[in-house]
Amino acid sequence: MLGWWECCGSCDDSLYEDFPVEKTRFSLPSPLPQWPQGQGFATGKICLGEIEVIKITKFSEICSCDPLRGKEKGVTFYRPVEIPDGYFCLGHYCQQNDVQLRGYVLVAKDISTTKHQGDQIQGSTSDSPALVKPLNYSLIWSDDSRNNGQGYIWLPNAPAGYKPMGFVVTIESDEPDLEEVRCVRVDLTESCEAGDVIFDINSLLSKDEFQIWNTRPSERGMFCKGVPVGTFFCSRNQSSKDELNIACLKNLDSSLHAMPNLDQVHALIKHYGPTVFFHPDEDYLPSSVSWFFENGALLYIEGRDKGLDIDSKGSNLPGGGWNDGKFWLDLPDDDKNSDNLKCGNIESAELYVHIKPASGGTFTDIAMWIFCPFNGPATLKAGILNYSFKRIGQHVGDWEHFTLRLSNFTGELWSAYFSEHSGGEWLDASELEFIEGNKPIVYSSKSGHASFPHPGCYIQGSTKLGIGVRNDCAKSKYFLDSSTKYQIIAAEYLGDGIFTEPHWLQYMREWGPTIVYNSLSELEKIIRHLPIFIRFSVENIIEIFPTELYGEEGPTGPKEKDNWVGDERC
């Protein structure tokens, strides 16, 4: 049996009485400040062209669903409440039961007949209303396995030329009222896809299969227009990769008026700028890019044996183009200057900041990049054993970053992304550690400088087998306060002339040489020391370990990364 549903007692399905939910809701450690004056940032509402949206974070509980067996966590369904006059619900909200209430849904208002003067609306020529009631509803799921609690999930059936944005949940078998939600005209929508799984029950009986996902725009990045509504998607037998029968909104206001202006950007960084802690045993600290150039870094050109000095601004670096392998940076030839450069200079270090729109301009991403002249060798963990490599894992030039995502409705910190070598993860603000007010802590791992949200030892490899590269994180006297030590290097949405991007940002080649190691000899030594019950062949060890262990390759700079324009990689 799938599970059972329980009416939460606070809502009469026929009337949907709006009793706010009593479940504890997460809030940031400190109140939000009064942001500097601006156009549309943190005003509580955002114009998307023909519709205006408000973010609702107050809910009434409808019902909950818990599995009768297995480890799957239960979920609760919520209806948005305290919706202002003239705005309409687009769908209900769903969240797991083991976390603080945290989500939101957007409610929409048709302003097609009262467009603001000066708004730049693109892509819409229709005379039809932006929002309409559904024709009726289709029952997607029901569970009447217990007499004292039933749940029904309905999909609004939209008229031709319109799309539903989410589902409606009831505790009665009658179809919901047609006034409960609105559907949106197709040209004001973007396709969406299933994101993280919220609830997943697999069964040998197909009728008992049931999955719930949150949703996100299919195309994401600073030039994409898709706006997540905050609703969920559910299905009995659909893959998360299939096309969904609901949609996201689309921002047709090209002015992005809800994005922060320059004064607001500085205020946001001052208020939220994380403190980055480096490990107490870190040998390879960060520096500023100019310090790296001034203290001996060299530019090498294919076919030439001798490297060229680089001026402090990097103005003699080749700009633009692509990473064709014809240019690279390296350390000085003499050991003394080379060792000095490897150690970095934390006094000169600063965070390099890229400000960009996210989720169709309803969020702002503050991407903060850290430069370290050198990435140290890796340390292998195998059970209780640790083995420090001499060279494997090291490379010249190390660019790492983390990203803060802020709501443009209020300026609230919503989530943070931690870049961890070739991937990373998004964490909700409720999962972060804070040091002062609303400033999160970022931990930079020893030698490799990957970003993590909490202290500890993170394994890159096979956590199940307990074999992999250590990423050790801890507080120390070595830290950077990004709320004061930062330089904004790009904010394209503000237009030309606001920022002059540094010369070195246009350098699209590698910040270190490429060297391929013969790693087998070191790996064979490791295998001889492994406990017999986890001893593998060399071939299996190679498959487990990250690929960067087998060669030294300097990374390219921030602007060459896919996430400079696109969304973060997870």
XYZ file of C-alpha atoms in Angstrom:
570
model
C 0.000 0.000 0.000
C 1.333 3.437 -0.941
C 0.520 5.334 2.190
C -2.219 7.251 3.850
C -3.482 10.784 3.729
C -4.580 12.800 6.688
C -6.634 15.954 6.704
C -4.695 18.594 8.609
C -7.876 19.827 10.232
C -7.356 23.472 9.427
C -9.196 23.642 6.148
C -12.682 22.780 5.082
C -12.287 21.709 1.464
C -15.577 23.203 0.407
C -14.739 26.614 1.776
C -10.903 26.571 1.952
C -10.962 28.570 5.170
C -7.596 30.293 5.385
C -6.154 29.468 8.772
C -2.395 30.147 8.525
C -0.219 27.127 9.172
C 1.329 26.844 12.642
C 4.404 24.892 11.513
C 7.662 26.728 12.288
C 8.921 28.708 9.326
C 12.618 29.399 8.816
C 13.796 32.996 8.991
C 17.279 34.451 8.637
C 19.171 35.181 11.865
C 18.726 38.967 11.538
C 16.000 41.238 10.107
C 16.499 42.569 6.607
C 17.761 46.150 6.404
C 16.161 48.987 4.496
C 17.762 48.628 1.062
C 18.841 51.769 -0.860
C 16.230 53.287 -3.140
C 15.877 51.804 -6.604
C 13.457 51.025 -9.399
C 11.792 47.681 -8.734
C 14.085 45.674 -6.467
C 12.628 44.457 -3.131
C 9.247 46.126 -3.697
C 7.320 42.899 -3.078
C 6.017 42.538 -6.628
C 7.542 42.029 -10.072
C 6.139 42.919 -13.483
C 6.681 40.186 -16.086
C 5.097 42.111 -18.948
C 1.363 41.463 -19.103
C 1.164 39.928 -15.643
C 2.418 41.047 -12.262
C 3.424 38.501 -9.610
C 3.764 38.465 -5.834
C 5.539 35.815 -3.788
C 3.290 34.197 -1.148
C 5.000 32.479 1.796
C 1.987 32.039 4.105
C 0.029 28.822 3.766
C -2.813 26.778 5.190
C -2.321 23.014 5.386
C -4.573 20.835 3.267
C -3.457 17.272 3.963
C -0.363 15.143 4.380
C 0.845 11.891 2.889
C 3.050 9.339 4.658
C 4.237 5.932 3.405
C 3.123 2.947 5.438
C 6.533 1.346 5.116
C 9.991 2.094 3.810
C 12.299 5.020 4.447
C 10.542 7.574 2.262
C 9.732 10.800 4.099
C 6.193 12.119 4.210
C 4.990 15.342 2.598
C 2.350 17.960 3.308
C 0.337 19.949 0.761
C -0.384 23.639 1.315
C -2.628 26.324 -0.126
C -1.365 29.934 -0.315
C -3.310 32.390 1.875
C -3.592 36.163 2.311
C -3.585 36.687 -1.459
C -4.127 40.387 -2.254
C -7.220 41.442 -4.160
C -6.834 41.140 -7.911
C -4.214 38.369 -7.708
C -4.912 34.699 -8.361
C -3.436 31.411 -7.213
C -1.628 29.385 -9.909
C -1.253 26.126 -7.965
C -0.651 24.590 -4.545
C 2.625 23.920 -2.716
C 4.183 20.678 -1.417
C 7.083 20.121 0.988
C 8.672 17.296 2.966
C 7.642 17.031 6.616
C 11.101 16.762 8.184
C 12.231 20.320 7.403
C 11.078 23.785 8.421
C 8.454 25.341 6.182
C 10.415 27.245 3.590
C 8.815 27.495 0.160
C 6.724 29.967 -1.781
C 4.300 30.154 -4.676
C 3.710 33.056 -7.019
C 0.253 34.569 -7.439
C -0.520 36.571 -10.553
C -2.492 39.612 -11.665
C -3.432 40.507 -15.246
C -2.115 43.999 -16.024
C -2.314 43.728 -19.830
C -4.744 46.651 -19.963
C -2.705 48.822 -17.600
C 0.884 48.303 -18.703
C 3.341 50.642 -17.027
C 4.624 53.514 -19.125
C 8.110 52.789 -20.428
C 7.966 49.013 -19.854
C 9.724 47.135 -22.643
C 7.407 44.233 -23.448
C 8.647 41.658 -25.952
C 7.074 38.670 -27.668
C 3.361 39.277 -26.975
C 0.777 40.583 -29.456
C -2.363 38.778 -28.228
C -5.619 40.517 -27.331
C -6.728 37.574 -25.176
C -6.607 37.940 -21.386
C -3.395 36.841 -19.710
C -5.210 34.747 -17.063
C -8.335 32.602 -17.336
C -10.166 30.030 -15.231
C -9.693 26.333 -16.121
C -12.448 24.532 -17.988
C -12.520 21.741 -15.404
C -10.113 19.392 -13.607
C -8.660 15.933 -14.186
C -8.079 13.694 -11.184
C -4.397 12.704 -11.168
C -4.206 10.828 -7.870
C -6.419 9.798 -4.981
C -5.916 7.654 -1.924
C -8.917 6.544 0.083
C -7.134 3.712 1.889
C -8.238 5.079 5.275
C -11.662 6.368 6.151
C -10.370 9.152 8.378
C -8.210 10.807 5.770
C -8.352 11.121 1.973
C -6.427 13.173 -0.542
C -7.066 14.121 -4.159
C -4.670 15.818 -6.587
C -6.181 17.586 -9.586
C -4.734 18.998 -12.820
C -6.521 22.110 -14.144
C -7.629 21.615 -17.757
C -6.792 24.851 -19.549
C -8.695 26.324 -22.508
C -6.969 26.228 -25.901
C -4.039 28.642 -25.947
C -3.445 28.474 -22.175
C -1.327 26.348 -19.813
C -1.763 25.288 -16.168
C 1.020 26.273 -13.765
C 0.434 23.708 -11.024
C -1.880 21.225 -9.324
C -4.734 21.625 -6.837
C -5.104 19.365 -3.770
C -8.385 18.634 -1.941
C -9.683 16.298 0.749
C -13.025 15.761 -0.979
C -13.796 13.808 -4.130
C -15.685 16.706 -5.735
C -13.843 18.739 -8.345
C -12.286 21.956 -6.986
C -13.974 25.283 -7.604
C -13.028 26.827 -10.968
C -12.148 30.023 -9.073
C -9.359 28.224 -7.175
C -6.635 28.800 -9.799
C -5.935 30.552 -13.064
C -4.286 29.275 -16.235
C -1.828 31.456 -18.177
C -1.769 32.307 -21.868
C 0.792 30.150 -23.655
C 2.952 33.004 -24.975
C 3.467 34.168 -21.379
C 4.868 30.780 -20.330
C 8.076 28.779 -20.675
C 8.542 25.028 -20.493
C 9.574 23.606 -17.134
C 11.134 20.376 -15.943
C 11.136 18.204 -12.846
C 13.822 19.189 -10.338
C 14.507 17.482 -7.022
C 12.342 14.563 -5.953
C 10.123 15.467 -2.988
C 8.311 12.145 -2.632
C 8.869 8.836 -4.411
C 7.095 5.547 -3.851
C 8.003 2.656 -6.147
C 5.882 -0.455 -6.136
C 5.567 -3.735 -7.990
C 1.995 -2.649 -8.594
C 1.922 0.178 -11.129
C -1.237 1.604 -9.602
C 0.675 2.305 -6.377
C 3.585 4.190 -7.968
C 3.606 7.875 -7.143
C 6.242 10.593 -7.477
C 6.352 14.299 -6.624
C 9.015 16.747 -7.807
C 9.593 20.446 -7.460
C 9.809 22.300 -10.767
C 12.214 24.673 -12.478
C 12.518 26.277 -15.931
C 13.936 23.938 -18.561
C 16.406 26.592 -19.712
C 18.318 28.422 -16.991
C 20.935 31.146 -17.101
C 21.305 34.887 -16.989
C 19.743 35.410 -20.446
C 16.865 32.952 -19.959
C 13.339 34.191 -19.251
C 11.741 31.277 -17.392
C 10.301 32.101 -13.944
C 9.612 29.245 -11.469
C 6.150 29.432 -9.890
C 7.000 27.393 -6.781
C 4.419 24.682 -7.473
C 5.060 20.934 -7.670
C 4.684 18.279 -10.353
C 3.391 14.770 -9.667
C 2.823 11.595 -11.651
C 2.140 7.881 -11.258
C 4.385 6.648 -14.042
C 6.219 9.565 -15.629
C 9.976 9.922 -15.810
C 11.438 13.186 -14.544
C 12.908 13.668 -18.047
C 9.528 13.575 -19.801
C 7.815 16.777 -20.951
C 5.591 18.139 -18.201
C 1.945 19.101 -18.583
C 2.426 22.274 -16.531
C 4.601 25.309 -17.297
C 6.637 28.116 -15.773
C 6.037 31.805 -16.300
C 7.990 33.913 -18.779
C 9.414 37.367 -18.122
C 8.718 39.544 -21.174
C 9.901 42.753 -19.485
C 13.373 43.129 -21.011
C 14.244 45.998 -18.675
C 14.634 43.544 -15.743
C 13.419 46.336 -13.495
C 13.405 44.098 -10.413
C 17.191 43.600 -10.516
C 19.210 45.630 -7.969
C 20.963 48.837 -8.993
C 24.625 49.470 -8.157
C 23.976 50.970 -4.719
C 21.717 48.049 -3.852
C 24.337 45.549 -5.046
C 26.939 47.008 -2.696
C 24.388 46.960 0.153
C 23.593 43.298 -0.546
C 27.267 42.303 -0.503
C 27.854 44.273 2.697
C 24.870 42.556 4.354
C 25.336 38.973 3.082
C 29.024 38.719 2.135
C 30.255 35.346 3.514
C 33.398 34.829 5.544
C 35.625 32.253 3.829
C 37.694 30.137 6.218
C 40.815 28.304 5.060
C 42.137 25.212 6.825
C 44.597 25.855 9.710
C 47.196 23.687 7.914
C 46.677 25.310 4.517
C 50.007 25.868 2.708
C 48.539 27.367 -0.460
C 46.560 30.486 0.378
C 44.751 32.861 -2.006
C 46.057 36.112 -3.418
C 44.854 38.882 -5.657
C 45.368 38.363 -9.375
C 47.567 41.473 -9.542
C 49.826 40.097 -6.757
C 50.201 36.867 -8.763
C 51.295 38.836 -11.831
C 53.570 41.241 -9.942
C 55.432 38.457 -8.142
C 56.665 36.438 -11.041
C 53.862 34.674 -12.941
C 54.827 34.169 -16.600
C 52.911 33.937 -19.872
C 54.054 31.128 -22.162
C 53.335 30.964 -25.885
C 53.397 27.743 -27.896
C 56.741 27.364 -29.684
C 58.666 29.678 -27.340
C 60.848 28.393 -24.515
C 60.966 31.542 -22.405
C 57.977 32.978 -20.565
C 56.969 36.639 -20.670
C 56.410 38.899 -17.678
C 52.791 39.956 -17.096
C 51.894 43.484 -16.032
C 49.795 43.963 -12.887
C 46.534 44.409 -14.822
C 47.150 41.554 -17.227
C 46.850 43.939 -20.152
C 49.446 42.013 -22.207
C 47.526 38.732 -21.924
C 45.760 37.569 -25.112
C 42.069 38.479 -24.787
C 38.980 36.778 -26.164
C 38.993 33.737 -28.376
C 38.890 30.295 -26.835
C 41.158 27.879 -25.012
C 43.180 26.707 -28.023
C 46.178 25.480 -26.003
C 48.531 28.037 -27.524
C 48.944 30.128 -24.347
C 49.288 29.266 -20.659
C 50.574 30.729 -17.412
C 53.266 29.248 -15.169
C 55.417 29.923 -12.111
C 58.904 31.492 -12.295
C 61.830 29.219 -13.148
C 63.779 29.737 -9.908
C 62.621 27.663 -6.919
C 62.692 30.494 -4.381
C 60.316 32.757 -6.281
C 58.245 29.787 -7.376
C 57.731 28.585 -3.796
C 56.866 32.108 -2.669
C 54.241 32.412 -5.391
C 52.732 29.008 -4.531
C 52.062 30.096 -0.945
C 49.901 33.019 -2.032
C 49.321 36.259 -0.149
C 46.053 36.387 1.788
C 46.583 40.057 2.714
C 46.173 41.016 -0.955
C 43.358 38.537 -1.676
C 39.827 39.647 -2.533
C 36.637 38.106 -3.904
C 35.907 38.776 -7.584
C 32.162 39.297 -7.955
C 29.856 38.656 -10.900
C 26.250 39.896 -10.532
C 23.691 38.304 -12.861
C 19.942 37.678 -13.206
C 18.520 34.246 -12.353
C 15.069 32.707 -12.839
C 13.997 35.299 -15.383
C 15.140 38.241 -13.259
C 13.117 37.260 -10.189
C 16.341 36.323 -8.377
C 19.844 37.809 -8.326
C 22.939 35.611 -8.310
C 26.055 36.981 -6.641
C 28.869 34.717 -7.825
C 32.081 35.199 -5.820
C 35.338 33.910 -7.300
C 38.511 33.179 -5.312
C 41.948 32.909 -6.919
C 44.756 30.796 -5.429
C 48.128 30.718 -7.221
C 48.534 27.014 -6.511
C 46.381 23.935 -5.881
C 48.240 21.552 -3.556
C 48.646 17.763 -3.884
C 45.812 15.506 -2.821
C 45.475 13.255 0.232
C 43.836 9.856 -0.175
C 41.573 8.366 2.490
C 40.985 4.610 2.586
C 39.144 3.665 5.749
C 41.327 4.719 8.677
C 44.391 5.049 6.426
C 45.548 8.307 4.811
C 48.142 8.705 2.073
C 49.532 12.093 1.016
C 50.547 12.306 -2.614
C 53.698 14.158 -3.591
C 52.465 15.655 -6.838
C 49.178 14.081 -7.863
C 46.344 16.613 -7.735
C 48.456 19.745 -7.808
C 48.329 22.428 -10.484
C 49.232 26.072 -11.024
C 46.355 28.552 -10.839
C 43.164 27.614 -9.006
C 39.803 29.318 -9.526
C 36.954 28.366 -7.175
C 33.660 30.080 -6.446
C 30.401 30.082 -4.523
C 27.131 31.836 -5.351
C 24.449 33.547 -3.275
C 20.921 33.553 -4.737
C 18.720 36.426 -3.502
C 15.006 36.989 -3.978
C 14.270 40.149 -5.956
C 10.871 40.404 -4.259
C 12.421 41.200 -0.867
C 16.214 41.002 -1.099
C 16.172 37.894 1.124
C 18.984 35.344 0.843
C 17.266 32.263 -0.541
C 20.013 29.724 -1.230
C 23.755 29.310 -1.784
C 25.785 27.256 -4.247
C 29.048 25.621 -3.220
C 31.447 24.785 -6.057
C 33.183 21.489 -5.321
C 35.791 20.728 -7.990
C 33.936 19.513 -11.110
C 30.444 19.940 -9.623
C 28.739 21.414 -6.594
C 25.455 21.705 -4.715
C 22.733 24.210 -3.896
C 21.700 24.530 -0.255
C 18.690 26.370 1.105
C 19.487 29.288 3.416
C 18.065 27.240 6.302
C 20.937 24.755 5.875
C 23.731 27.340 6.115
C 25.989 28.285 9.000
C 26.067 31.996 9.844
C 28.842 33.948 11.545
C 27.529 37.501 11.918
C 23.977 38.585 11.237
C 22.961 37.125 7.873
C 26.494 36.437 6.644
C 27.051 32.736 5.861
C 30.294 30.835 6.396
C 32.089 29.176 3.484
C 34.794 26.602 4.218
C 37.616 26.242 1.685
C 39.073 22.724 1.679
C 42.758 22.129 2.419
C 45.001 22.218 -0.692
C 42.126 21.940 -3.205
C 40.084 25.002 -2.116
C 36.665 23.520 -2.935
C 33.784 25.275 -1.154
C 31.739 23.557 1.559
C 28.983 24.750 3.941
C 30.235 23.128 7.164
C 33.511 21.943 8.747
C 34.525 18.298 8.427
C 36.076 15.816 6.010
C 34.313 15.430 2.655
C 35.271 12.477 0.435
C 35.606 12.907 -3.316
C 35.437 9.430 -4.777
C 33.397 6.583 -3.327
C 31.824 7.564 -0.017
C 30.138 4.152 0.121
C 33.497 2.364 0.062
C 35.210 5.048 2.145
C 37.868 5.531 -0.518
C 38.594 8.878 -2.088
C 40.331 12.215 -1.915
C 40.004 14.109 1.371
C 38.529 17.597 1.448
C 39.250 18.808 4.978
C 37.516 21.953 6.198
C 37.909 23.890 9.463
C 38.011 27.400 10.879
C 41.386 29.071 11.370
C 43.140 32.409 11.564
C 43.198 32.417 7.763
C 39.978 33.911 6.445
C 38.547 36.400 3.954
C 35.566 38.642 4.721
C 33.879 39.025 1.339
C 31.593 41.773 2.665
C 34.569 44.144 2.680
C 37.267 42.569 0.477
C 35.672 42.295 -2.934
C 35.816 43.739 -6.439
C 32.824 43.682 -8.785
C 34.180 42.534 -12.135
C 30.949 42.189 -14.148
C 27.231 42.991 -14.039
C 26.116 42.879 -17.657
C 22.457 43.680 -16.955
C 23.388 47.159 -15.673
C 24.486 48.155 -19.182
C 27.650 49.513 -20.732
C 29.817 51.968 -18.861
C 28.915 50.872 -15.325
C 31.876 48.507 -14.984
C 35.052 48.091 -16.972
C 35.885 44.433 -16.876
C 39.548 43.793 -15.934
C 41.905 42.799 -18.748
C 42.741 39.461 -17.148
C 39.042 38.465 -17.203
C 39.217 38.343 -21.023
C 42.064 35.791 -20.878
C 40.308 32.561 -21.923
C 43.284 30.203 -21.816
C 44.735 28.105 -18.989
C 46.141 29.636 -15.814
C 48.721 26.843 -15.520
C 50.631 24.331 -17.677
C 49.397 20.865 -18.620
C 51.461 17.965 -17.248
C 50.452 14.296 -17.438
C 51.636 12.063 -14.582
C 52.491 8.388 -14.538
C 50.274 7.803 -11.524
C 50.308 4.007 -11.559
C 53.451 3.660 -9.440
C 52.005 5.773 -6.619
C 48.655 4.000 -6.844
C 50.317 0.605 -6.663
C 52.023 1.673 -3.450
C 48.646 2.667 -2.036
C 47.011 -0.626 -2.976
C 49.671 -2.597 -1.099
C 48.677 -0.704 2.086
C 44.921 -1.136 1.706
C 43.078 -3.620 3.940
C 42.509 -6.843 2.061
C 38.714 -6.537 2.213
C 38.775 -3.259 0.247
C 41.743 -4.052 -1.985
C 40.904 -3.525 -5.640
C 42.767 -3.827 -8.867
C 44.513 -0.739 -10.188
C 41.858 -0.446 -12.869
C 39.027 -0.220 -10.328
C 40.902 2.346 -8.238
C 41.339 4.509 -11.333
C 37.603 4.381 -11.973
C 36.826 5.492 -8.409
C 39.235 8.419 -8.139
C 38.580 11.847 -9.703
C 40.220 12.314 -13.098
C 42.238 15.373 -12.044
C 44.492 13.070 -9.976
C 46.190 11.802 -13.100
C 47.508 15.031 -14.475
C 48.278 18.647 -13.720
C 46.223 21.082 -15.750
C 45.744 24.724 -14.956
C 42.095 25.813 -15.008
C 40.644 28.425 -17.297
C 39.370 31.688 -15.820
C 35.854 32.552 -14.611
C 34.516 33.910 -17.892
C 35.386 30.746 -19.793
C 33.249 28.602 -17.484
C 29.794 27.460 -18.583
C 28.234 28.892 -15.416
C 29.389 32.413 -16.260
C 26.314 32.670 -18.477
C 24.481 29.458 -17.556
C 23.214 28.067 -14.281
C 25.431 26.316 -11.748
C 26.378 22.674 -12.290
C 25.065 20.144 -9.762
